mmCIF file of C-alpha atoms in Angstrom:
data_model
loop_
_atom_site.group_PDB
_atom_site.id
_atom_site.type_symbol
_atom_site.label_atom_id
_atom_site.label_comp_id
_atom_site.label_asym_id
_atom_site.label_seq_id
_atom_site.Cartn_x
_atom_site.Cartn_y
_atom_site.Cartn_z
ATOM 1 C CA MET A 1 -104.629 -47.158 0.688
ATOM 2 C CA ALA A 2 -106.488 -45.391 3.524
ATOM 3 C CA ASP A 3 -103.087 -45.939 5.681
ATOM 4 C CA ASN A 4 -100.917 -44.015 3.181
ATOM 5 C CA GLU A 5 -103.326 -41.136 2.784
ATOM 6 C CA THR A 6 -102.650 -41.064 6.479
ATOM 7 C CA ASP A 7 -99.254 -40.859 7.011
ATOM 8 C CA ASN A 8 -98.897 -38.104 4.445
ATOM 9 C CA ASP A 9 -101.397 -35.912 6.394
ATOM 10 C CA ASP A 10 -99.218 -37.015 9.738
ATOM 11 C CA ASP A 11 -96.340 -35.818 7.380
ATOM 12 C CA PHE A 12 -97.719 -32.518 6.313
ATOM 13 C CA ALA A 13 -98.933 -32.031 10.164
ATOM 14 C CA LEU A 14 -95.999 -32.509 11.547
ATOM 15 C CA PHE A 15 -94.175 -30.664 8.890
ATOM 16 C CA ARG A 16 -96.679 -27.240 9.944
ATOM 17 C CA GLN A 17 -96.094 -27.595 13.560
ATOM 18 C CA GLU A 18 -92.445 -27.464 13.100
ATOM 19 C CA VAL A 19 -92.318 -24.256 10.694
ATOM 20 C CA LYS A 20 -95.030 -22.342 12.636
ATOM 21 C CA ASP A 21 -92.817 -20.318 13.669
ATOM 22 C CA ALA A 22 -91.090 -19.534 10.477
ATOM 23 C CA GLN A 23 -90.909 -15.887 8.881
ATOM 24 C CA PRO A 24 -91.638 -15.393 4.815
ATOM 25 C CA LEU A 25 -88.351 -14.526 3.756
ATOM 26 C CA ARG A 26 -88.270 -11.319 1.891
ATOM 27 C CA GLN A 27 -86.642 -11.967 -1.699
ATOM 28 C CA ASN A 28 -86.567 -15.537 -3.334
ATOM 29 C CA ARG A 29 -83.310 -15.406 -4.842
ATOM 30 C CA ALA A 30 -80.001 -16.712 -3.558
ATOM 31 C CA GLN A 31 -77.403 -14.580 -3.849
ATOM 32 C CA ILE A 32 -74.144 -16.185 -4.460
ATOM 33 C CA GLU A 33 -71.284 -14.624 -4.972
ATOM 34 C CA THR A 34 -68.043 -16.166 -7.406
ATOM 35 C CA PRO A 35 -64.934 -15.260 -7.015
ATOM 36 C CA GLN A 36 -63.815 -12.295 -9.500
ATOM 37 C CA LYS A 37 -60.711 -13.604 -11.596
ATOM 38 C CA THR A 38 -58.311 -10.324 -10.851
ATOM 39 C CA SER A 39 -57.861 -8.550 -14.509
ATOM 40 C CA VAL A 40 -53.800 -7.594 -14.906
ATOM 41 C CA ARG A 41 -53.675 -4.229 -16.613
ATOM 42 C CA LEU A 42 -50.519 -3.739 -18.371
ATOM 43 C CA MET A 43 -48.851 -1.598 -17.739
ATOM 44 C CA ARG A 44 -46.818 0.768 -20.624
ATOM 45 C CA THR A 45 -44.755 3.234 -19.063
ATOM 46 C CA ALA A 46 -41.590 3.043 -18.643
ATOM 47 C CA SER A 47 -41.238 4.896 -15.231
ATOM 48 C CA GLN A 48 -43.443 1.875 -13.755
ATOM 49 C CA THR A 49 -42.430 -1.092 -15.309
ATOM 50 C CA PRO A 50 -39.152 -1.411 -16.826
ATOM 51 C CA ARG A 51 -39.655 -3.805 -19.509
ATOM 52 C CA LEU A 52 -37.712 -6.826 -19.242
ATOM 53 C CA GLU A 53 -35.624 -8.194 -23.391
ATOM 54 C CA ASP A 54 -38.019 -10.298 -24.950
ATOM 55 C CA PRO A 55 -37.317 -13.741 -23.871
ATOM 56 C CA PHE A 56 -39.189 -15.567 -26.342
ATOM 57 C CA SER A 57 -36.899 -16.501 -29.516
ATOM 58 C CA THR A 58 -37.893 -15.899 -32.658
ATOM 59 C CA LEU A 59 -34.941 -17.658 -34.322
ATOM 60 C CA VAL A 60 -35.980 -21.139 -34.475
ATOM 61 C CA GLU A 61 -39.846 -21.676 -36.466
ATOM 62 C CA ALA A 62 -42.119 -23.337 -34.003
ATOM 63 C CA GLU A 63 -43.990 -26.789 -34.893
ATOM 64 C CA LEU A 64 -47.294 -26.659 -36.280
ATOM 65 C CA VAL A 65 -49.616 -28.394 -33.709
ATOM 66 C CA GLY A 66 -52.872 -29.210 -34.391
ATOM 67 C CA ASN A 67 -56.903 -27.298 -33.957
ATOM 68 C CA GLU A 68 -57.800 -29.974 -31.120
ATOM 69 C CA GLU A 69 -53.762 -30.941 -30.098
ATOM 70 C CA THR A 70 -53.825 -30.887 -25.762
ATOM 71 C CA LEU A 71 -50.621 -29.394 -24.849
ATOM 72 C CA SER A 72 -49.129 -29.611 -22.252
ATOM 73 C CA TYR A 73 -45.683 -29.475 -20.627
ATOM 74 C CA GLN A 74 -44.749 -29.767 -17.192
ATOM 75 C CA GLY A 75 -41.562 -28.141 -16.057
ATOM 76 C CA GLU A 76 -38.177 -30.022 -13.790
ATOM 77 C CA GLY A 77 -39.360 -29.888 -10.298
ATOM 78 C CA VAL A 78 -42.854 -29.460 -10.767
ATOM 79 C CA GLN A 79 -44.806 -32.484 -8.176
ATOM 80 C CA HIS A 80 -46.835 -34.535 -10.041
ATOM 81 C CA ARG A 81 -50.108 -33.955 -7.802
ATOM 82 C CA LEU A 82 -49.862 -30.066 -8.374
ATOM 83 C CA PHE A 83 -49.157 -30.438 -11.657
ATOM 84 C CA SER A 84 -52.640 -32.692 -12.189
ATOM 85 C CA LYS A 85 -54.228 -30.222 -10.431
ATOM 86 C CA LEU A 86 -53.716 -27.174 -12.986
ATOM 87 C CA ARG A 87 -54.338 -29.815 -15.587
ATOM 88 C CA THR A 88 -57.938 -30.458 -14.296
ATOM 89 C CA GLY A 89 -58.246 -27.098 -13.876
ATOM 90 C CA ARG A 90 -58.295 -27.654 -9.561
ATOM 91 C CA ILE A 91 -56.162 -24.242 -8.921
ATOM 92 C CA HIS A 92 -57.829 -20.619 -8.464
ATOM 93 C CA LEU A 93 -57.469 -18.772 -11.826
ATOM 94 C CA GLU A 94 -55.827 -15.718 -10.831
ATOM 95 C CA ALA A 95 -55.293 -13.251 -14.060
ATOM 96 C CA GLU A 96 -55.909 -14.084 -17.779
ATOM 97 C CA LEU A 97 -55.002 -12.874 -21.090
ATOM 98 C CA ASP A 98 -56.880 -13.315 -24.428
ATOM 99 C CA LEU A 99 -54.478 -13.358 -27.355
ATOM 100 C CA HIS A 100 -57.258 -13.587 -30.263
ATOM 101 C CA GLY A 101 -56.819 -11.566 -33.373
ATOM 102 C CA LEU A 102 -52.964 -10.890 -32.353
ATOM 103 C CA THR A 103 -50.723 -10.934 -34.945
ATOM 104 C CA LEU A 104 -47.419 -12.783 -33.589
ATOM 105 C CA ASP A 105 -45.703 -10.346 -32.710
ATOM 106 C CA ALA A 106 -48.386 -8.105 -30.667
ATOM 107 C CA ALA A 107 -48.718 -11.444 -29.400
ATOM 108 C CA ARG A 108 -45.227 -11.883 -28.373
ATOM 109 C CA VAL A 109 -45.133 -8.294 -26.605
ATOM 110 C CA THR A 110 -48.347 -8.827 -25.093
ATOM 111 C CA LEU A 111 -47.905 -12.029 -23.706
ATOM 112 C CA ALA A 112 -43.892 -10.853 -22.082
ATOM 113 C CA ASP A 113 -45.050 -7.340 -20.449
ATOM 114 C CA PHE A 114 -48.652 -9.960 -19.060
ATOM 115 C CA ILE A 115 -46.327 -12.407 -17.327
ATOM 116 C CA GLN A 116 -43.808 -9.896 -15.896
ATOM 117 C CA GLN A 117 -47.106 -7.535 -14.418
ATOM 118 C CA CYS A 118 -48.162 -11.500 -13.447
ATOM 119 C CA GLN A 119 -44.650 -12.130 -11.495
ATOM 120 C CA LEU A 120 -44.475 -8.489 -9.644
ATOM 121 C CA LYS A 121 -48.108 -8.613 -8.390
ATOM 122 C CA GLN A 122 -47.203 -12.617 -7.292
ATOM 123 C CA ILE A 123 -50.098 -14.325 -9.272
ATOM 124 C CA ARG A 124 -49.286 -18.249 -9.833
ATOM 125 C CA CYS A 125 -51.975 -19.296 -12.700
ATOM 126 C CA VAL A 126 -53.500 -17.695 -15.060
ATOM 127 C CA ARG A 127 -55.770 -19.150 -18.230
ATOM 128 C CA LEU A 128 -54.176 -17.573 -22.144
ATOM 129 C CA ILE A 129 -56.863 -17.759 -24.151
ATOM 130 C CA HIS A 130 -55.220 -18.548 -27.407
ATOM 131 C CA GLY A 131 -57.686 -19.594 -30.209
ATOM 132 C CA LYS A 132 -58.117 -22.973 -32.121
ATOM 133 C CA GLY A 133 -56.749 -21.434 -35.819
ATOM 134 C CA TRP A 134 -59.648 -21.100 -37.469
ATOM 135 C CA SER A 135 -60.210 -18.496 -38.406
ATOM 136 C CA SER A 136 -57.158 -17.808 -39.556
ATOM 137 C CA ARG A 137 -55.440 -17.386 -43.115
ATOM 138 C CA GLU A 138 -54.696 -21.729 -43.484
ATOM 139 C CA HIS A 139 -56.724 -22.841 -40.667
ATOM 140 C CA LYS A 140 -53.636 -23.336 -38.603
ATOM 141 C CA PRO A 141 -53.038 -22.305 -35.227
ATOM 142 C CA VAL A 142 -50.502 -20.270 -35.745
ATOM 143 C CA LEU A 143 -50.670 -18.454 -32.693
ATOM 144 C CA LYS A 144 -51.512 -22.298 -30.098
ATOM 145 C CA SER A 145 -48.123 -23.236 -32.308
ATOM 146 C CA HIS A 146 -45.864 -20.582 -31.035
ATOM 147 C CA LEU A 147 -47.241 -20.334 -27.627
ATOM 148 C CA ASN A 148 -46.263 -23.961 -27.652
ATOM 149 C CA GLN A 149 -42.997 -22.822 -27.982
ATOM 150 C CA TRP A 150 -42.299 -19.714 -25.705
ATOM 151 C CA LEU A 151 -43.679 -20.895 -22.895
ATOM 152 C CA ARG A 152 -41.478 -23.446 -22.715
ATOM 153 C CA GLN A 153 -38.585 -20.632 -23.549
ATOM 154 C CA HIS A 154 -39.665 -18.264 -20.261
ATOM 155 C CA PRO A 155 -38.048 -18.740 -16.974
ATOM 156 C CA ALA A 156 -40.967 -17.890 -15.058
ATOM 157 C CA ILE A 157 -43.181 -20.663 -16.249
ATOM 158 C CA LEU A 158 -43.252 -23.708 -14.464
ATOM 159 C CA ALA A 159 -45.979 -25.826 -16.252
ATOM 160 C CA PHE A 160 -49.110 -25.275 -18.640
ATOM 161 C CA HIS A 161 -51.477 -27.881 -19.919
ATOM 162 C CA SER A 162 -54.926 -27.557 -22.042
ATOM 163 C CA ALA A 163 -57.262 -26.011 -20.453
ATOM 164 C CA THR A 164 -61.019 -28.290 -19.391
ATOM 165 C CA ILE A 165 -63.934 -27.860 -22.157
ATOM 166 C CA GLU A 166 -65.572 -25.348 -19.819
ATOM 167 C CA ASP A 167 -62.275 -22.927 -19.636
ATOM 168 C CA GLY A 168 -62.079 -23.077 -23.995
ATOM 169 C CA GLY A 169 -60.542 -26.767 -24.403
ATOM 170 C CA THR A 170 -57.437 -26.841 -26.706
ATOM 171 C CA GLY A 171 -58.241 -23.138 -27.174
ATOM 172 C CA ALA A 172 -56.517 -22.341 -23.793
ATOM 173 C CA LEU A 173 -54.076 -22.877 -21.536
ATOM 174 C CA TYR A 174 -53.486 -22.706 -17.933
ATOM 175 C CA VAL A 175 -50.500 -21.297 -17.027
ATOM 176 C CA LEU A 176 -48.838 -22.356 -13.657
ATOM 177 C CA LEU A 177 -46.128 -19.430 -12.665
ATOM 178 C CA ARG A 178 -42.688 -19.135 -10.858
ATOM 179 C CA ARG A 179 -42.576 -17.230 -7.645
ATOM 180 C CA LYS A 180 -40.924 -14.222 -8.009
ATOM 181 C CA GLN A 181 -38.916 -14.457 -5.351
ATOM 182 C CA ASP A 182 -37.493 -17.945 -6.849
ATOM 183 C CA ALA A 183 -37.258 -16.359 -10.854
ATOM 184 C CA SER A 184 -33.435 -16.267 -11.796
#
């Protein structure tokens, strides 16, 4: 037991010797900067951004998906490794759009404008928050179901997948956008 205490005393003496020239810090908190997500402002003035035709069809009724159902779409040509990164939330999110509480018509127009603005700003990966539909009239995910259909139709969408739990789970989507010069 005495040998153990002697070892501890030697360790403390050695530590004190090593830090004798150290200067105390003026503060005790680290300043950690988290990367800010770019907020994409939707411009509605025709002079700045001409509005494109509505890319989403409303002629076909969207197939209803479950509140907790995971949505997933991998477009043609999207590499498996890139899709895996998207699925696990390992691609840097550059913008997000919260569609909670919007009517279908308002959500469709807002989404179309958002995608157009993202492409103009060369934004590649975004998060769309749609909710799970628990507060809808029949507790059905109407907006989520329509997003599942609309995003598959849009030529700028390469892939999408339900977010990780930390980013909203099945109430949000990670969306990978086509680069503007690739869009036809």
